[in-house]
XYZ file of C-alpha atoms in Angstrom:
427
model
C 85.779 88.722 85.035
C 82.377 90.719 84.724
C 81.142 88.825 82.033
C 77.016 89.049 81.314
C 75.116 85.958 80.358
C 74.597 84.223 77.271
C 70.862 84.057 77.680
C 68.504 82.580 80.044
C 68.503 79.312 81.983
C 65.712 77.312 82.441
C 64.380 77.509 85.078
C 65.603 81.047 86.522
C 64.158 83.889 87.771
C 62.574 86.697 84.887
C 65.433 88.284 83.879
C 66.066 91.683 81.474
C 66.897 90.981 78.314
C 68.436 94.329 77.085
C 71.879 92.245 76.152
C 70.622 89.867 74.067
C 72.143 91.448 70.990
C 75.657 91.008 72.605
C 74.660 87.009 72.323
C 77.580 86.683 69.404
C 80.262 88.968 70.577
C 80.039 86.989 73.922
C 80.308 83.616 72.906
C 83.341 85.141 71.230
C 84.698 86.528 74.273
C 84.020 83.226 76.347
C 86.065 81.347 74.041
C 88.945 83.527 73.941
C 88.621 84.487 77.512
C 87.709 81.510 79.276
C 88.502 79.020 77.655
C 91.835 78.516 79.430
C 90.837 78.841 82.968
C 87.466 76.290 82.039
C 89.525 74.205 80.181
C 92.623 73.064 82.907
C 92.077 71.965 86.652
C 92.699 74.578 88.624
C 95.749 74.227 91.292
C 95.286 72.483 94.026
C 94.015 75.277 96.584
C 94.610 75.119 100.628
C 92.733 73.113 103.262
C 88.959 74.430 102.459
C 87.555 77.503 105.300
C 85.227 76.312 107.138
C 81.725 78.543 105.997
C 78.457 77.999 107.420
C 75.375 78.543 105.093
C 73.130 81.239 106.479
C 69.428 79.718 104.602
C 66.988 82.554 105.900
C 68.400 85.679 105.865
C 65.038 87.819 104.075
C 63.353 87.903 100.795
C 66.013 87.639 98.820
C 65.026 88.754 95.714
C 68.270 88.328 93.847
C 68.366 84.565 94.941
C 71.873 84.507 96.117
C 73.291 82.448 98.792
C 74.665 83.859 101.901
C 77.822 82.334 103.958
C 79.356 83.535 106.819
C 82.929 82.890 108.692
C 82.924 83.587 112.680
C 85.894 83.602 113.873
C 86.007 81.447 117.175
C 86.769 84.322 119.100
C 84.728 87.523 117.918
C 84.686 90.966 120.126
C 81.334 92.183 121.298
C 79.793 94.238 118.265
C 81.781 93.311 115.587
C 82.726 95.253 112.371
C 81.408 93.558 109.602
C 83.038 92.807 106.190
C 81.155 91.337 102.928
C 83.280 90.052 100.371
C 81.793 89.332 96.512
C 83.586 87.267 94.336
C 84.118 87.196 90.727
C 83.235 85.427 87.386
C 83.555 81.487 87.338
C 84.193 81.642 91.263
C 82.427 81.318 94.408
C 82.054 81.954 98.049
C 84.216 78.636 98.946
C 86.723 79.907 96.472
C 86.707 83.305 97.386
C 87.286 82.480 101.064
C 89.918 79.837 100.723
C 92.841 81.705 98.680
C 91.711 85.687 99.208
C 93.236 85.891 103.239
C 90.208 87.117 104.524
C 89.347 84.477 106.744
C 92.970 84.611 108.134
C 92.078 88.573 108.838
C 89.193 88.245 110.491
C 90.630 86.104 112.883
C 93.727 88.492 113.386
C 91.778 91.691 113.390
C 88.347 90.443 114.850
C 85.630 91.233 111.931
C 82.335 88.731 110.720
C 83.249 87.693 107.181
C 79.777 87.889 104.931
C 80.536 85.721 102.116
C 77.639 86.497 99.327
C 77.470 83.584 96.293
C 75.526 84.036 93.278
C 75.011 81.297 90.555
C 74.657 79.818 87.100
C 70.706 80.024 87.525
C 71.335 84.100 87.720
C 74.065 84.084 85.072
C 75.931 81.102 83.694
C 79.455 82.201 83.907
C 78.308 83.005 87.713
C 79.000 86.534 87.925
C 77.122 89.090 89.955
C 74.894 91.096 88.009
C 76.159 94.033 87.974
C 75.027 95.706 84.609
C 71.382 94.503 84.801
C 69.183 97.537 85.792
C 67.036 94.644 87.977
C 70.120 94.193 90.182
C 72.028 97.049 90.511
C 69.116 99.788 91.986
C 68.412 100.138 95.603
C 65.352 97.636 96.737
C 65.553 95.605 94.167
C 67.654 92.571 92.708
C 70.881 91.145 94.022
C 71.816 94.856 95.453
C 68.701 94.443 98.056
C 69.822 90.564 98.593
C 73.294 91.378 99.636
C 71.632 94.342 101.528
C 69.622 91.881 103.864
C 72.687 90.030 104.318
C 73.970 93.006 106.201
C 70.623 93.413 108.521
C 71.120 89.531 109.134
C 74.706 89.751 110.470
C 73.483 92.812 112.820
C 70.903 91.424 114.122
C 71.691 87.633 114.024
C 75.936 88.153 115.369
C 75.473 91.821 117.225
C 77.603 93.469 114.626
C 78.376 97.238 114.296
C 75.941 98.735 111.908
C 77.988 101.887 111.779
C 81.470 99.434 110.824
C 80.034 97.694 107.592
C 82.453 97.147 104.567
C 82.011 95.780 101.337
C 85.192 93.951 99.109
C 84.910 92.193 95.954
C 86.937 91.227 92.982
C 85.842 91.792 89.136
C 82.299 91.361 88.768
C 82.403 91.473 92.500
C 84.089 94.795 92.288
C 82.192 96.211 90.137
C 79.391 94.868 91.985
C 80.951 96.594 95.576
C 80.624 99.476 93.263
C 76.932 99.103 93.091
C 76.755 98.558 97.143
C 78.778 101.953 97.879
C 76.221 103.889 95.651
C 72.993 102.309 96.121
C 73.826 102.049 99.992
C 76.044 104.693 101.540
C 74.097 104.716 104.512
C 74.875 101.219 105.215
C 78.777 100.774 103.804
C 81.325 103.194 105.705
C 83.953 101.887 102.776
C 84.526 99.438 99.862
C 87.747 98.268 98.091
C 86.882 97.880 94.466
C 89.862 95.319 92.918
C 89.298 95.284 89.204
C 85.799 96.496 89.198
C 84.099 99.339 87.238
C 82.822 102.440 87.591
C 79.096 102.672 89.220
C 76.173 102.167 85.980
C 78.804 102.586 83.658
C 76.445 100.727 81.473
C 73.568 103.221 81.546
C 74.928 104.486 78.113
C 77.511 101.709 77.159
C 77.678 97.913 76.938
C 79.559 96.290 79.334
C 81.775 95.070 76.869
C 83.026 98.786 76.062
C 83.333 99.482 79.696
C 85.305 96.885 80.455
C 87.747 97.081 77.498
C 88.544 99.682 76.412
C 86.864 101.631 78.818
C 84.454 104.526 78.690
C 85.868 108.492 79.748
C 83.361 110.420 81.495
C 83.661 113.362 83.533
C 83.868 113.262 86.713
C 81.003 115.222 87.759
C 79.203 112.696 85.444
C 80.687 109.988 87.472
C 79.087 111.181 90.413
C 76.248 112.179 88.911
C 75.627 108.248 88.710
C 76.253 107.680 92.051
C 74.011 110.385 93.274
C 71.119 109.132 90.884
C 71.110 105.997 92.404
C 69.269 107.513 95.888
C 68.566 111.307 95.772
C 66.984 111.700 98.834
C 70.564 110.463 100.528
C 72.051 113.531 102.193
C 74.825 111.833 104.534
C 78.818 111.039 104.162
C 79.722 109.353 100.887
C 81.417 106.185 101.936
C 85.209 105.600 101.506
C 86.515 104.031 98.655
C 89.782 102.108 97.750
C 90.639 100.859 94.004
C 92.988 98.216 93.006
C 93.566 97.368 89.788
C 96.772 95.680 87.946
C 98.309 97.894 85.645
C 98.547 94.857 82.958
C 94.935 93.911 83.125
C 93.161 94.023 79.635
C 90.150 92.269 80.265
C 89.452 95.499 82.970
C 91.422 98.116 81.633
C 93.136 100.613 83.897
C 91.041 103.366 82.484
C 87.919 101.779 85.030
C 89.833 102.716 87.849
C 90.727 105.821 86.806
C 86.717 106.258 86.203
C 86.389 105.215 89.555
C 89.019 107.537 91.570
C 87.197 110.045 89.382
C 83.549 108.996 90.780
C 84.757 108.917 94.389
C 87.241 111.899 94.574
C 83.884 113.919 92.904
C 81.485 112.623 95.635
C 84.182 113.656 98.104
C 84.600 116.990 96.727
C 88.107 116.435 96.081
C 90.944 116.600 93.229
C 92.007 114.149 91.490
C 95.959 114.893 92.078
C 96.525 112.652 94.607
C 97.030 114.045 98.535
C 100.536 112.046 98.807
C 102.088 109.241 96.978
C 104.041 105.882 98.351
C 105.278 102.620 97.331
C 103.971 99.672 99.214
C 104.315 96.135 99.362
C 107.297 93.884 98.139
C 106.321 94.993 94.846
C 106.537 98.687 95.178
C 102.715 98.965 94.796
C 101.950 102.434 93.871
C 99.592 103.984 96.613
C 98.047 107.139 96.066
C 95.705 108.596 98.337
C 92.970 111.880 98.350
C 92.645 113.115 101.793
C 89.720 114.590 103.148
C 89.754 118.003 105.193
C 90.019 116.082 108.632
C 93.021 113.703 107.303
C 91.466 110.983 106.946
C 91.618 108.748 103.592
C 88.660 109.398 101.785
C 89.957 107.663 98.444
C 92.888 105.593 97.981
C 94.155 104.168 94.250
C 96.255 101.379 94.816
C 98.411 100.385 91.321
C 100.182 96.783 91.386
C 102.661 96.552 89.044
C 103.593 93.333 86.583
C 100.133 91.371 86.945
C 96.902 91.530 85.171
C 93.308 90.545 86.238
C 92.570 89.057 89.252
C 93.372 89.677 93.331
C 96.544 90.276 94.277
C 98.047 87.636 97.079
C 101.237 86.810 98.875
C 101.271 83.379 99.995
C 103.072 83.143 103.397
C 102.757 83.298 107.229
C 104.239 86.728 107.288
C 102.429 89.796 108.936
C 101.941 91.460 105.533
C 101.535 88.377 103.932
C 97.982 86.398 102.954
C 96.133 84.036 100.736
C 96.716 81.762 98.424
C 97.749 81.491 94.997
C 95.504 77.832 94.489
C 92.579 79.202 91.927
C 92.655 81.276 89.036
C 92.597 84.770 89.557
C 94.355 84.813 92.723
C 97.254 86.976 91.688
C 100.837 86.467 93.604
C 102.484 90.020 94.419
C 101.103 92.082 97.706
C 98.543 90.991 100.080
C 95.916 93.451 99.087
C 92.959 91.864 101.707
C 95.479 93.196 104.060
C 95.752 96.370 103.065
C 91.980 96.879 102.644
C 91.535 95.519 105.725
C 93.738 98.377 106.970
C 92.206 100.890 104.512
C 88.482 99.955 105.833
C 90.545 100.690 110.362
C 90.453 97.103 110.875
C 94.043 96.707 111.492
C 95.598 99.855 112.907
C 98.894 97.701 114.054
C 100.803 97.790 111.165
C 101.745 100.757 108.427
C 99.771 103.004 106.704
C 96.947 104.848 107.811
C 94.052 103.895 110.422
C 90.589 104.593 109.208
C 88.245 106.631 110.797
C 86.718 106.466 114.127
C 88.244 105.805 117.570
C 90.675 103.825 118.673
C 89.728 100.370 119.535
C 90.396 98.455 122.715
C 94.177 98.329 123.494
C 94.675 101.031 120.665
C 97.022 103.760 122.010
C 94.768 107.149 122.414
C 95.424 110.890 122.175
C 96.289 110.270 126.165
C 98.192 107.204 125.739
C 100.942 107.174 122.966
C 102.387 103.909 124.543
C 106.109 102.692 124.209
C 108.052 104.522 121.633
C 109.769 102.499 119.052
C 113.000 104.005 116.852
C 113.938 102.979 113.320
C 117.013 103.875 111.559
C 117.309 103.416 107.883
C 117.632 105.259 104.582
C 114.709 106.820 103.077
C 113.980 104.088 100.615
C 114.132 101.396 103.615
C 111.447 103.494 105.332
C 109.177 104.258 102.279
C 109.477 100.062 101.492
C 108.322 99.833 105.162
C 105.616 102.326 105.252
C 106.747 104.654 107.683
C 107.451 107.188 105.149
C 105.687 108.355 102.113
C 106.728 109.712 98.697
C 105.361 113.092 97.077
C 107.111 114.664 94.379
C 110.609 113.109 94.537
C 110.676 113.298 97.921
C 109.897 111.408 100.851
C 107.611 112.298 104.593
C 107.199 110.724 107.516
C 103.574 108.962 107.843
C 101.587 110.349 110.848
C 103.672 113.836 111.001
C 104.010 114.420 107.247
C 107.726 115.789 108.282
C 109.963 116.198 104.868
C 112.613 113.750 105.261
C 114.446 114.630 102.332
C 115.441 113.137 99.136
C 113.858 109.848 98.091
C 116.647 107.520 97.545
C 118.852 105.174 99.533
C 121.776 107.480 100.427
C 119.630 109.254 102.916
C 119.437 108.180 106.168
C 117.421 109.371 109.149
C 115.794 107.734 112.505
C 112.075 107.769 113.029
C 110.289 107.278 116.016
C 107.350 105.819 116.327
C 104.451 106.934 118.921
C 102.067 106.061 119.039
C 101.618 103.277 116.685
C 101.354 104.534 113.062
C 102.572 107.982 113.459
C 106.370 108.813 113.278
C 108.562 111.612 113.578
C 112.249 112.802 112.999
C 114.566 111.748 115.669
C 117.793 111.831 114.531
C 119.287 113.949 117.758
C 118.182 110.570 119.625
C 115.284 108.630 119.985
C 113.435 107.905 122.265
């Protein structure tokens, strides 16, 4: 949890000192807070990743530690994905019950593992309300930055398929990356973050519970603050949050659909609506004008803070449930990693760009495939979405009728990810 420090350690780097006044309010939070997850050995957690410790990778000013996971067999010019994880965590942690590692392997990405410390803040969260850390050039923003620049350069990765992922202080951190950086993130998953320098007027403590409204022009006002001269796309965005969470209140991401639909230029009613997952995650989604997902809320029901995982060797499923804050219900890495066009295989929505190797193309719609089911069975399975009660096909957006499980219709599927009505016979 995003959680700023109780004072300096000797030892560390300057840091600002604006919080201090907070000093008695957080030991109270710590207590109540922490005190359970400090207090009991965590589960026992899977076999460890294996991470290798990247020592020179700039200046880094925000004296973090960089780690990266290669999968043994990585495509030429690889997308690249850097994952930040939360309070009382770290990389090791992060890696070993989260499913990314498992991802990139399966869909082919460089995993950028960034790890900050007790010497930058004693509960080790990243710093994402300090003015030092969360500005362009400066701080733990420009260290995670030249993290980037050292997977291009060092692993030939894409410098145009960069994505940033992070949990909690790592979310809201994420945050920071999409708006101090748009021209080097195409898209970030924020899961239980906050809204960019929501503590430019408020303590963190208010934004995190109970949350701070703002406009949403005002929300994007931040964002555009944070580099003026920037004149190019505004990177995609996805938001997960649990809708029990109290120590990140579901009001954040509601400040942060707000922030990114504004950047966008779009509403905040939501494009199209579905349930995903085995939990009947709610997925809404704000489509720019070319179709593409240019903000996506994703709402998991029954949990509170922390990623959401589903242990298993399934297709949809991933990570582990071994360390606090890992979150059993629906394999979110998953579905960012789908959100960000790494896996265009399975259901939902490929990102942006062109298809990539083997990928059917406008040319080539490959083998058709045919499902028959009710409209429920195909919503559960993300072929279908819901909107107002009732239910469309993904890819053609064809009204399929009544959401419910007394409908029935066939769906074909070509190419992969787009389907349409085919009830007179497919294929």
């Amino acid at each position: 949890m995003p959680l700023p420090p109780p004072g300096g350690t000797p030892g560390a780097r300057p840091r600002t000192r604006s919080l201090s006044r907070f000093l008695p309010r957080l030991l109270a939070v710590l207590a109540v807070v922490l005190g359970t997850a400090l207090a009991a050995p965590a589960p026992q957690a899977r076999a460890a990743v294996t991470l290798t410790r990247v020592s020179d990778f700039g200046s880094n000013p925000g004296a973090l530690t960089m780690y990266v996971y290669r999968p043994a067999t990585l495509p030429a010019r690889p997308a690249v994905v850097v994952a930040l994880h939360g309070c009382t965590q770290n990389a090791q942690v992060y890696a070993d019950n989260s499913g990314l590692p498992r991802l990139a392997d399966q869909d082919g990405f460089l995993l950028v593992l960034a790890e900050t410390g007790t010497a930058n803040n004693v509960n080790k969260c990243f710093n994402w309300f300090q003015s030092g850390d969360n500005r362009r050039g400066q701080g733990e923003a420009l260290s995670v930055r030249q993290m980037v620049n050292h997977a291009v350069t060092a692993y030939g990765a894409d410098p145009g398929r960069v994505y940033v992922t992070g949990l909690s202080a790592g979310g809201a951190m994420t945050a920071v990356m999409l708006a101090t950086y748009p021209d080097v993130f195409s898209a970030g998953a924020v899961v239980a973050g906050l809204p960019y320098d929501c503590t430019k007027d408020n303590s963190p403590y208010l934004c995190m519970n109970p949350g701070v409204d703002r406009s949403p022009a005002e929300w994007a006002r931040r964002v555009r603050d944070a580099y003026p001269s920037y004149t190019g796309p505004w990177p995609r965005a996805a938001i997960w949050y649990g809708d029990q969470d109290t120590t990140v209140v579901p009001r954040n991401a509601t400040g942060l659909r707000d922030q990114w639909t504004a950047l966008h230029g779009l509403s905040q009613t939501p494009t199209r609506t579905t349930a995903i997952g085995p939990d009947a995650t709610r997925q809404d989604q704000y489509l720019a004008a070319d179709g593409t997902v240019a903000v996506e809320v994703d709402r998991v029901p029954g949990i509170g803070h922390g990623t959401p995982v589903d242990p298993g060797t399934g297709a949809e499923q991933c990570g582990s449930t071994g360390a606090p804050y890992f979150l059993g219900s629906i394999c979110s890495s998953r579905w960012i990693a789908r959100f960000f066009g790494l896996d265009t295989t399975g259901p939902g929505d490929p990102g942006p760009g062109d298809p990539g190797p083997g990928d059917p193309g406008p040319g080539d719609p490959g083998p058709a495939a045919c499902w028959t089911a009710s409209n429920y069975a195909h919503v559960q399975a993300g072929r279908a979405t819901i909107n107002g009660g009732y239910t469309y096909a993904v890819g053609s957006h064809q009204n399929m009728g009544l959401y419910n499980t007394f409908v029935t219709h066939t769906l074909k599927e070509s190419p992969t990810g787009y389907f349409t009505l085919a009830d007179s016979g497919c294929p």
